[in-house]
Amino acid sequence: MMRHQTPTPEDLCAIVIGHVDYSEHDRIVRLLSAEHGLISAMARGALRPKNKTFSHSLDIGNRIRISINRSKTPGALWKLKEASLEKACHRARQSLFKTALLTYCCEVISMLAQPENEEPKLFALLSKVIEQLNAAGEGFGDRYRIAVELKSLAFCGLTPTLRRCVACTEPLEDNYRFYKVEGGIFHNKCLPKRAQVLSPQRSELDDLLGVEISEAWRQAALLTLYSPLEQSIGINMPPGPKWLFSEMIEQYRQRQIRSKNFLLSLEKL
Ligand SMILES: [Zn+2]
C-alpha cells in the first residue's frame, strides 16, 4: 500500500542574501548555505506582523538557523519551515555605506555561487564579510571590496591570471594589459587576437584593447588576493581600474551587478 510521506526537513545554517516579497504575507528568500550553495525558498506568512515561525530573521546579511524542505524538482522553490536568528546584521545596516557594500558583496557571491551545490568556501567568505562589516568602524577602503571580488572569483575557479602572461606564461615586468574575457594579463607583444570592429562602442573598447594597469596596481591586486581579508580593511588600491574584477564577474555572468550603482552613488557623495 502506498503511504503519503511527509518529507523530513533539513536543519542547517544559512545567510540571507536577498528577498522578494510575494503576495501580502509571504516572502521568497535567497539563501547561501555551505551544504547547498544558493537556495531560493518560500517563507509562507513571513510578513505577518505576529509571525513567530521565522522570528523576523529574514533580512539581508542575517545568519540564520533554518529548517527547510528541498524541492522535488531542481531549481524550484524550497520550503522554509522555520528560521531563527543566529547572528543579526543590525550594526552594519545602520551605515548607508556598509549597507551598500553588504548588498553588493551578497550579489557578487550569489552571481558566482552554484545553486543547490555545496559552497563551503563562498559561505565562509560571506560569513567573514558580514562579521567584519558589523565589527569594524567606517572607512573600509576600495581594496576591501576588490578583495571580496578577487576571493570570490578564486573560490569558484576563476582566479585572474596576475603573475604571468596568459599567452606565453613568462613573468610580467611592464608593458602589459588586462583582458576581462580571458581574465588575465597579456604582454603587449602577446595580445589576444580579436575580430575587427569598424566603429566599436565604448563598452567594446576594453575588450578590444585591454585595460592598462600599472605594476604597483598589479602587485597590490596580488597581495589582496593572497592575504587574509582583514588585511584589506581600510586600505585603498593604488591608482588604476577600480572596477576591473567587478566587470570581469559581469562579463562572465553576462549581466550587470545591480547593486553596484548604489555603491557608486555613495562614492560620489
Ligand atoms: Zn606574453
PDB file of C-alpha atoms and ligand atoms in Angstrom:
ATOM      1  CA  MET A   1       0.000   0.000   0.000  1.00  0.00           C
ATOM      2  CA  MET A   2       1.300   3.476  -0.894  1.00  0.00           C
ATOM      3  CA  ARG A   3       1.639   5.813   2.012  1.00  0.00           C
ATOM      4  CA  HIS A   4       1.984   9.548   1.719  1.00  0.00           C
ATOM      5  CA  GLN A   5       5.331  10.509   3.194  1.00  0.00           C
ATOM      6  CA  THR A   6       5.933  13.901   4.722  1.00  0.00           C
ATOM      7  CA  PRO A   7       9.479  14.959   3.792  1.00  0.00           C
ATOM      8  CA  THR A   8      11.820  15.362   6.754  1.00  0.00           C
ATOM      9  CA  PRO A   9      13.069  18.937   6.946  1.00  0.00           C
ATOM     10  CA  GLU A  10      16.804  19.556   6.975  1.00  0.00           C
ATOM     11  CA  ASP A  11      18.369  21.746   9.663  1.00  0.00           C
ATOM     12  CA  LEU A  12      21.190  23.994   8.593  1.00  0.00           C
ATOM     13  CA  CYS A  13      22.806  27.392   8.844  1.00  0.00           C
ATOM     14  CA  ALA A  14      22.347  29.935   6.039  1.00  0.00           C
ATOM     15  CA  ILE A  15      22.887  33.587   5.194  1.00  0.00           C
ATOM     16  CA  VAL A  16      20.059  35.672   3.744  1.00  0.00           C
ATOM     17  CA  ILE A  17      21.422  37.221   0.548  1.00  0.00           C
ATOM     18  CA  GLY A  18      18.231  38.608  -0.927  1.00  0.00           C
ATOM     19  CA  HIS A  19      14.463  38.502  -0.825  1.00  0.00           C
ATOM     20  CA  VAL A  20      11.346  39.404  -2.749  1.00  0.00           C
ATOM     21  CA  ASP A  21       8.038  39.909  -1.022  1.00  0.00           C
ATOM     22  CA  TYR A  22       5.320  37.876  -2.587  1.00  0.00           C
ATOM     23  CA  SER A  23       1.609  38.478  -2.059  1.00  0.00           C
ATOM     24  CA  GLU A  24       0.583  40.166   1.158  1.00  0.00           C
ATOM     25  CA  HIS A  25       2.144  37.815   3.666  1.00  0.00           C
ATOM     26  CA  ASP A  26       4.827  35.722   2.009  1.00  0.00           C
ATOM     27  CA  ARG A  27       8.482  36.256   1.276  1.00  0.00           C
ATOM     28  CA  ILE A  28      10.736  34.440  -1.167  1.00  0.00           C
ATOM     29  CA  VAL A  29      14.245  34.373   0.280  1.00  0.00           C
ATOM     30  CA  ARG A  30      17.548  33.731  -1.410  1.00  0.00           C
ATOM     31  CA  LEU A  31      19.918  31.918   0.900  1.00  0.00           C
ATOM     32  CA  LEU A  32      23.523  30.828   0.799  1.00  0.00           C
ATOM     33  CA  SER A  33      24.496  27.728   2.734  1.00  0.00           C
ATOM     34  CA  ALA A  34      27.730  25.755   2.903  1.00  0.00           C
ATOM     35  CA  GLU A  35      25.938  22.479   2.183  1.00  0.00           C
ATOM     36  CA  HIS A  36      23.656  23.506  -0.697  1.00  0.00           C
ATOM     37  CA  GLY A  37      25.088  26.740  -2.097  1.00  0.00           C
ATOM     38  CA  LEU A  38      22.324  29.001  -3.383  1.00  0.00           C
ATOM     39  CA  ILE A  39      18.780  28.183  -2.367  1.00  0.00           C
ATOM     40  CA  SER A  40      15.564  30.031  -3.174  1.00  0.00           C
ATOM     41  CA  ALA A  41      12.856  29.288  -0.657  1.00  0.00           C
ATOM     42  CA  MET A  42       9.294  30.300   0.077  1.00  0.00           C
ATOM     43  CA  ALA A  43       8.641  31.555   3.596  1.00  0.00           C
ATOM     44  CA  ARG A  44       4.871  31.449   3.949  1.00  0.00           C
ATOM     45  CA  GLY A  45       3.473  34.016   6.345  1.00  0.00           C
ATOM     46  CA  ALA A  46       6.857  35.677   6.943  1.00  0.00           C
ATOM     47  CA  LEU A  47       5.349  39.158   6.588  1.00  0.00           C
ATOM     48  CA  ARG A  48       2.521  38.670   9.057  1.00  0.00           C
ATOM     49  CA  PRO A  49       3.191  41.036  11.969  1.00  0.00           C
ATOM     50  CA  LYS A  50       2.724  38.345  14.589  1.00  0.00           C
ATOM     51  CA  ASN A  51       4.638  35.656  12.731  1.00  0.00           C
ATOM     52  CA  LYS A  52       6.758  33.554  15.062  1.00  0.00           C
ATOM     53  CA  THR A  53       7.909  30.814  12.673  1.00  0.00           C
ATOM     54  CA  PHE A  54      10.620  32.981  11.145  1.00  0.00           C
ATOM     55  CA  SER A  55      11.068  35.333  14.119  1.00  0.00           C
ATOM     56  CA  HIS A  56      11.601  38.293  11.722  1.00  0.00           C
ATOM     57  CA  SER A  57      15.019  36.953  10.839  1.00  0.00           C
ATOM     58  CA  LEU A  58      14.738  37.065   7.041  1.00  0.00           C
ATOM     59  CA  ASP A  59      16.724  40.215   6.261  1.00  0.00           C
ATOM     60  CA  ILE A  60      19.827  40.588   4.116  1.00  0.00           C
ATOM     61  CA  GLY A  61      23.060  39.769   5.891  1.00  0.00           C
ATOM     62  CA  ASN A  62      21.471  37.849   8.748  1.00  0.00           C
ATOM     63  CA  ARG A  63      22.954  34.486   9.608  1.00  0.00           C
ATOM     64  CA  ILE A  64      20.071  32.185  10.424  1.00  0.00           C
ATOM     65  CA  ARG A  65      19.398  28.658  11.608  1.00  0.00           C
ATOM     66  CA  ILE A  66      16.773  27.099   9.363  1.00  0.00           C
ATOM     67  CA  SER A  67      14.605  24.082   8.971  1.00  0.00           C
ATOM     68  CA  ILE A  68      13.907  23.570   5.283  1.00  0.00           C
ATOM     69  CA  ASN A  69      12.359  21.122   2.829  1.00  0.00           C
ATOM     70  CA  ARG A  70      14.077  20.779  -0.516  1.00  0.00           C
ATOM     71  CA  SER A  71      12.055  20.989  -3.704  1.00  0.00           C
ATOM     72  CA  LYS A  72      11.310  17.840  -5.656  1.00  0.00           C
ATOM     73  CA  THR A  73      12.498  19.406  -8.903  1.00  0.00           C
ATOM     74  CA  PRO A  74      15.905  21.105  -9.175  1.00  0.00           C
ATOM     75  CA  GLY A  75      15.665  24.879  -9.392  1.00  0.00           C
ATOM     76  CA  ALA A  76      12.163  25.055  -7.913  1.00  0.00           C
ATOM     77  CA  LEU A  77      11.468  26.885  -4.659  1.00  0.00           C
ATOM     78  CA  TRP A  78      12.375  25.110  -1.436  1.00  0.00           C
ATOM     79  CA  LYS A  79      10.043  25.412   1.502  1.00  0.00           C
ATOM     80  CA  LEU A  80      11.280  27.237   4.574  1.00  0.00           C
ATOM     81  CA  LYS A  81       9.642  25.687   7.621  1.00  0.00           C
ATOM     82  CA  GLU A  82      11.316  27.665  10.399  1.00  0.00           C
ATOM     83  CA  ALA A  83      14.078  30.198  10.871  1.00  0.00           C
ATOM     84  CA  SER A  84      15.745  31.831  13.832  1.00  0.00           C
ATOM     85  CA  LEU A  85      18.475  34.397  14.113  1.00  0.00           C
ATOM     86  CA  GLU A  86      21.975  33.142  14.760  1.00  0.00           C
ATOM     87  CA  LYS A  87      23.760  36.451  14.149  1.00  0.00           C
ATOM     88  CA  ALA A  88      21.937  39.640  13.269  1.00  0.00           C
ATOM     89  CA  CYS A  89      23.385  42.170  10.877  1.00  0.00           C
ATOM     90  CA  HIS A  90      21.959  45.234  12.688  1.00  0.00           C
ATOM     91  CA  ARG A  91      25.131  47.234  13.163  1.00  0.00           C
ATOM     92  CA  ALA A  92      26.228  47.124   9.541  1.00  0.00           C
ATOM     93  CA  ARG A  93      22.744  48.167   8.430  1.00  0.00           C
ATOM     94  CA  GLN A  94      22.961  51.384  10.441  1.00  0.00           C
ATOM     95  CA  SER A  95      25.531  52.712   7.992  1.00  0.00           C
ATOM     96  CA  LEU A  96      24.488  53.556   4.452  1.00  0.00           C
ATOM     97  CA  PHE A  97      27.892  52.697   3.027  1.00  0.00           C
ATOM     98  CA  LYS A  98      28.100  49.364   4.852  1.00  0.00           C
ATOM     99  CA  THR A  99      24.570  48.501   3.737  1.00  0.00           C
ATOM    100  CA  ALA A 100      25.557  49.219   0.140  1.00  0.00           C
ATOM    101  CA  LEU A 101      28.763  47.202   0.457  1.00  0.00           C
ATOM    102  CA  LEU A 102      26.943  44.311   2.119  1.00  0.00           C
ATOM    103  CA  THR A 103      24.270  44.215  -0.601  1.00  0.00           C
ATOM    104  CA  TYR A 104      26.977  44.363  -3.248  1.00  0.00           C
ATOM    105  CA  CYS A 105      29.008  41.511  -1.686  1.00  0.00           C
ATOM    106  CA  CYS A 106      25.857  39.379  -1.361  1.00  0.00           C
ATOM    107  CA  GLU A 107      25.053  39.963  -5.038  1.00  0.00           C
ATOM    108  CA  VAL A 108      28.607  39.238  -6.231  1.00  0.00           C
ATOM    109  CA  ILE A 109      28.723  35.986  -4.283  1.00  0.00           C
ATOM    110  CA  SER A 110      25.230  34.998  -5.401  1.00  0.00           C
ATOM    111  CA  MET A 111      26.291  35.526  -9.024  1.00  0.00           C
ATOM    112  CA  LEU A 112      29.217  33.150  -8.582  1.00  0.00           C
ATOM    113  CA  ALA A 113      27.822  30.513  -6.202  1.00  0.00           C
ATOM    114  CA  GLN A 114      26.283  27.367  -7.626  1.00  0.00           C
ATOM    115  CA  PRO A 115      22.630  26.686  -6.952  1.00  0.00           C
ATOM    116  CA  GLU A 116      21.887  23.623  -4.861  1.00  0.00           C
ATOM    117  CA  ASN A 117      25.505  22.515  -4.714  1.00  0.00           C
ATOM    118  CA  GLU A 118      27.921  22.782  -1.806  1.00  0.00           C
ATOM    119  CA  GLU A 119      29.769  26.109  -1.494  1.00  0.00           C
ATOM    120  CA  PRO A 120      31.739  25.959   1.775  1.00  0.00           C
ATOM    121  CA  LYS A 121      34.375  28.495   0.709  1.00  0.00           C
ATOM    122  CA  LEU A 122      31.987  31.176  -0.544  1.00  0.00           C
ATOM    123  CA  PHE A 123      29.850  30.645   2.540  1.00  0.00           C
ATOM    124  CA  ALA A 124      32.878  31.118   4.811  1.00  0.00           C
ATOM    125  CA  LEU A 125      33.908  34.219   2.847  1.00  0.00           C
ATOM    126  CA  LEU A 126      30.495  35.857   3.114  1.00  0.00           C
ATOM    127  CA  SER A 127      30.275  34.979   6.827  1.00  0.00           C
ATOM    128  CA  LYS A 128      33.585  36.749   7.346  1.00  0.00           C
ATOM    129  CA  VAL A 129      32.499  39.822   5.358  1.00  0.00           C
ATOM    130  CA  ILE A 130      29.351  40.141   7.447  1.00  0.00           C
ATOM    131  CA  GLU A 131      31.275  39.708  10.683  1.00  0.00           C
ATOM    132  CA  GLN A 132      33.783  42.378   9.666  1.00  0.00           C
ATOM    133  CA  LEU A 133      31.144  44.841   8.469  1.00  0.00           C
ATOM    134  CA  ASN A 134      29.415  44.504  11.822  1.00  0.00           C
ATOM    135  CA  ALA A 135      32.587  44.829  13.875  1.00  0.00           C
ATOM    136  CA  ALA A 136      34.898  47.352  12.250  1.00  0.00           C
ATOM    137  CA  GLY A 137      34.292  51.104  12.029  1.00  0.00           C
ATOM    138  CA  GLU A 138      33.758  53.088   8.855  1.00  0.00           C
ATOM    139  CA  GLY A 139      36.368  53.577   6.143  1.00  0.00           C
ATOM    140  CA  PHE A 140      36.666  50.186   4.507  1.00  0.00           C
ATOM    141  CA  GLY A 141      38.660  51.443   1.506  1.00  0.00           C
ATOM    142  CA  ASP A 142      38.265  50.158  -2.039  1.00  0.00           C
ATOM    143  CA  ARG A 143      40.800  47.349  -1.556  1.00  0.00           C
ATOM    144  CA  TYR A 144      38.359  45.557   0.732  1.00  0.00           C
ATOM    145  CA  ARG A 145      35.666  45.367  -1.954  1.00  0.00           C
ATOM    146  CA  ILE A 146      38.269  44.278  -4.507  1.00  0.00           C
ATOM    147  CA  ALA A 147      39.461  41.594  -2.069  1.00  0.00           C
ATOM    148  CA  VAL A 148      35.926  40.186  -1.882  1.00  0.00           C
ATOM    149  CA  GLU A 149      35.665  40.180  -5.694  1.00  0.00           C
ATOM    150  CA  LEU A 150      39.063  38.503  -6.131  1.00  0.00           C
ATOM    151  CA  LYS A 151      38.492  35.854  -3.475  1.00  0.00           C
ATOM    152  CA  SER A 152      35.005  35.068  -4.783  1.00  0.00           C
ATOM    153  CA  LEU A 153      36.438  34.588  -8.278  1.00  0.00           C
ATOM    154  CA  ALA A 154      39.216  32.379  -6.885  1.00  0.00           C
ATOM    155  CA  PHE A 155      36.807  30.216  -4.878  1.00  0.00           C
ATOM    156  CA  CYS A 156      34.804  29.346  -7.958  1.00  0.00           C
ATOM    157  CA  GLY A 157      37.831  28.508 -10.067  1.00  0.00           C
ATOM    158  CA  LEU A 158      38.131  31.821 -11.924  1.00  0.00           C
ATOM    159  CA  THR A 159      41.286  33.238 -10.307  1.00  0.00           C
ATOM    160  CA  PRO A 160      42.517  36.078 -12.543  1.00  0.00           C
ATOM    161  CA  THR A 161      45.977  35.448 -14.021  1.00  0.00           C
ATOM    162  CA  LEU A 162      48.070  38.216 -12.463  1.00  0.00           C
ATOM    163  CA  ARG A 163      51.519  36.660 -12.085  1.00  0.00           C
ATOM    164  CA  ARG A 164      52.341  35.603 -15.621  1.00  0.00           C
ATOM    165  CA  CYS A 165      51.281  36.371 -19.163  1.00  0.00           C
ATOM    166  CA  VAL A 166      48.202  34.345 -20.134  1.00  0.00           C
ATOM    167  CA  ALA A 167      49.609  33.722 -23.641  1.00  0.00           C
ATOM    168  CA  CYS A 168      53.308  32.915 -23.158  1.00  0.00           C
ATOM    169  CA  THR A 169      53.317  32.219 -19.348  1.00  0.00           C
ATOM    170  CA  GLU A 170      56.522  34.269 -18.973  1.00  0.00           C
ATOM    171  CA  PRO A 171      56.799  36.627 -15.962  1.00  0.00           C
ATOM    172  CA  LEU A 172      55.474  40.181 -16.232  1.00  0.00           C
ATOM    173  CA  GLU A 173      57.587  43.271 -15.699  1.00  0.00           C
ATOM    174  CA  ASP A 174      55.994  46.106 -17.594  1.00  0.00           C
ATOM    175  CA  ASN A 175      54.157  46.754 -20.861  1.00  0.00           C
ATOM    176  CA  TYR A 176      51.129  44.600 -20.351  1.00  0.00           C
ATOM    177  CA  ARG A 177      47.341  44.848 -20.323  1.00  0.00           C
ATOM    178  CA  PHE A 178      44.463  43.085 -18.595  1.00  0.00           C
ATOM    179  CA  TYR A 179      41.759  41.375 -20.663  1.00  0.00           C
ATOM    180  CA  LYS A 180      38.461  40.719 -18.911  1.00  0.00           C
ATOM    181  CA  VAL A 181      37.227  37.972 -21.224  1.00  0.00           C
ATOM    182  CA  GLU A 182      40.397  35.912 -20.698  1.00  0.00           C
ATOM    183  CA  GLY A 183      40.564  37.039 -17.057  1.00  0.00           C
ATOM    184  CA  GLY A 184      44.244  37.862 -17.042  1.00  0.00           C
ATOM    185  CA  ILE A 185      47.251  39.872 -18.115  1.00  0.00           C
ATOM    186  CA  PHE A 186      48.959  39.723 -21.517  1.00  0.00           C
ATOM    187  CA  HIS A 187      52.308  41.223 -22.548  1.00  0.00           C
ATOM    188  CA  ASN A 188      51.772  43.933 -25.124  1.00  0.00           C
ATOM    189  CA  LYS A 189      53.626  41.666 -27.553  1.00  0.00           C
ATOM    190  CA  CYS A 190      51.276  38.729 -26.826  1.00  0.00           C
ATOM    191  CA  LEU A 191      47.857  40.428 -27.002  1.00  0.00           C
ATOM    192  CA  PRO A 192      44.893  38.155 -27.790  1.00  0.00           C
ATOM    193  CA  LYS A 193      43.514  38.351 -31.304  1.00  0.00           C
ATOM    194  CA  ARG A 194      40.148  39.993 -31.768  1.00  0.00           C
ATOM    195  CA  ALA A 195      37.853  40.220 -34.750  1.00  0.00           C
ATOM    196  CA  GLN A 196      37.990  43.658 -36.340  1.00  0.00           C
ATOM    197  CA  VAL A 197      35.218  46.025 -35.374  1.00  0.00           C
ATOM    198  CA  LEU A 198      34.841  49.105 -37.533  1.00  0.00           C
ATOM    199  CA  SER A 199      33.497  51.599 -35.036  1.00  0.00           C
ATOM    200  CA  PRO A 200      33.482  49.952 -31.630  1.00  0.00           C
ATOM    201  CA  GLN A 201      31.163  51.126 -28.867  1.00  0.00           C
ATOM    202  CA  ARG A 202      32.848  52.473 -25.760  1.00  0.00           C
ATOM    203  CA  SER A 203      31.906  49.316 -23.882  1.00  0.00           C
ATOM    204  CA  GLU A 204      33.636  47.187 -26.520  1.00  0.00           C
ATOM    205  CA  LEU A 205      36.905  49.119 -26.381  1.00  0.00           C
ATOM    206  CA  ASP A 206      38.142  47.437 -23.174  1.00  0.00           C
ATOM    207  CA  ASP A 207      37.578  44.085 -24.787  1.00  0.00           C
ATOM    208  CA  LEU A 208      39.450  45.102 -27.935  1.00  0.00           C
ATOM    209  CA  LEU A 209      42.330  46.981 -26.387  1.00  0.00           C
ATOM    210  CA  GLY A 210      42.539  45.536 -22.896  1.00  0.00           C
ATOM    211  CA  VAL A 211      42.826  47.637 -19.756  1.00  0.00           C
ATOM    212  CA  GLU A 212      46.057  49.357 -18.855  1.00  0.00           C
ATOM    213  CA  ILE A 213      47.308  48.624 -15.345  1.00  0.00           C
ATOM    214  CA  SER A 214      50.455  49.686 -13.520  1.00  0.00           C
ATOM    215  CA  GLU A 215      52.993  47.437 -11.824  1.00  0.00           C
ATOM    216  CA  ALA A 216      52.020  48.951  -8.445  1.00  0.00           C
ATOM    217  CA  TRP A 217      48.362  48.094  -9.089  1.00  0.00           C
ATOM    218  CA  ARG A 218      49.216  44.545 -10.191  1.00  0.00           C
ATOM    219  CA  GLN A 219      51.325  43.963  -7.061  1.00  0.00           C
ATOM    220  CA  ALA A 220      48.547  45.351  -4.856  1.00  0.00           C
ATOM    221  CA  ALA A 221      45.994  43.075  -6.557  1.00  0.00           C
ATOM    222  CA  LEU A 222      48.230  40.029  -5.966  1.00  0.00           C
ATOM    223  CA  LEU A 223      48.695  40.953  -2.313  1.00  0.00           C
ATOM    224  CA  THR A 224      44.946  41.441  -1.962  1.00  0.00           C
ATOM    225  CA  LEU A 225      44.211  38.057  -3.496  1.00  0.00           C
ATOM    226  CA  TYR A 226      46.632  36.094  -1.339  1.00  0.00           C
ATOM    227  CA  SER A 227      46.424  37.860   2.032  1.00  0.00           C
ATOM    228  CA  PRO A 228      43.629  37.405   4.603  1.00  0.00           C
ATOM    229  CA  LEU A 229      40.584  39.590   4.011  1.00  0.00           C
ATOM    230  CA  GLU A 230      41.034  41.598   7.228  1.00  0.00           C
ATOM    231  CA  GLN A 231      44.359  42.922   5.939  1.00  0.00           C
ATOM    232  CA  SER A 232      42.464  44.840   3.245  1.00  0.00           C
ATOM    233  CA  ILE A 233      40.209  46.734   5.660  1.00  0.00           C
ATOM    234  CA  GLY A 234      40.684  50.490   5.418  1.00  0.00           C
ATOM    235  CA  ILE A 235      43.195  50.307   2.579  1.00  0.00           C
ATOM    236  CA  ASN A 236      42.919  51.887  -0.854  1.00  0.00           C
ATOM    237  CA  MET A 237      44.348  50.457  -4.054  1.00  0.00           C
ATOM    238  CA  PRO A 238      46.986  52.442  -5.968  1.00  0.00           C
ATOM    239  CA  PRO A 239      45.540  54.398  -8.927  1.00  0.00           C
ATOM    240  CA  GLY A 240      44.127  52.006 -11.512  1.00  0.00           C
ATOM    241  CA  PRO A 241      40.882  50.492 -12.792  1.00  0.00           C
ATOM    242  CA  LYS A 242      38.694  50.393  -9.674  1.00  0.00           C
ATOM    243  CA  TRP A 243      36.017  48.072 -11.052  1.00  0.00           C
ATOM    244  CA  LEU A 244      38.065  45.699 -13.189  1.00  0.00           C
ATOM    245  CA  PHE A 245      37.251  42.453 -11.341  1.00  0.00           C
ATOM    246  CA  SER A 246      33.662  43.539 -10.863  1.00  0.00           C
ATOM    247  CA  GLU A 247      33.418  43.934 -14.644  1.00  0.00           C
ATOM    248  CA  MET A 248      35.096  40.555 -15.070  1.00  0.00           C
ATOM    249  CA  ILE A 249      32.292  38.994 -12.997  1.00  0.00           C
ATOM    250  CA  GLU A 250      29.679  40.829 -15.086  1.00  0.00           C
ATOM    251  CA  GLN A 251      31.386  39.664 -18.252  1.00  0.00           C
ATOM    252  CA  TYR A 252      31.407  36.074 -17.006  1.00  0.00           C
ATOM    253  CA  ARG A 253      27.748  36.138 -15.986  1.00  0.00           C
ATOM    254  CA  GLN A 254      26.650  38.357 -18.887  1.00  0.00           C
ATOM    255  CA  ARG A 255      24.664  40.619 -16.632  1.00  0.00           C
ATOM    256  CA  GLN A 256      25.177  43.733 -14.568  1.00  0.00           C
ATOM    257  CA  ILE A 257      25.693  43.720 -10.827  1.00  0.00           C
ATOM    258  CA  ARG A 258      22.619  45.761  -9.967  1.00  0.00           C
ATOM    259  CA  SER A 259      23.700  46.903  -6.509  1.00  0.00           C
ATOM    260  CA  LYS A 260      26.875  48.432  -7.949  1.00  0.00           C
ATOM    261  CA  ASN A 261      25.030  51.667  -8.757  1.00  0.00           C
ATOM    262  CA  PHE A 262      24.105  52.093  -5.098  1.00  0.00           C
ATOM    263  CA  LEU A 263      27.786  51.865  -4.099  1.00  0.00           C
ATOM    264  CA  LEU A 264      28.842  54.159  -6.939  1.00  0.00           C
ATOM    265  CA  SER A 265      26.289  56.784  -5.946  1.00  0.00           C
ATOM    266  CA  LEU A 266      27.695  56.833  -2.396  1.00  0.00           C
ATOM    267  CA  GLU A 267      31.246  57.260  -3.654  1.00  0.00           C
ATOM    268  CA  LYS A 268      30.147  60.444  -5.388  1.00  0.00           C
ATOM    269  CA  LEU A 269      28.587  61.945  -2.236  1.00  0.00           C
TER     270      LEU A 269
HETATM  271 ZN    ZN B   1      53.470  37.033 -23.088  1.00  0.00          ZN
END
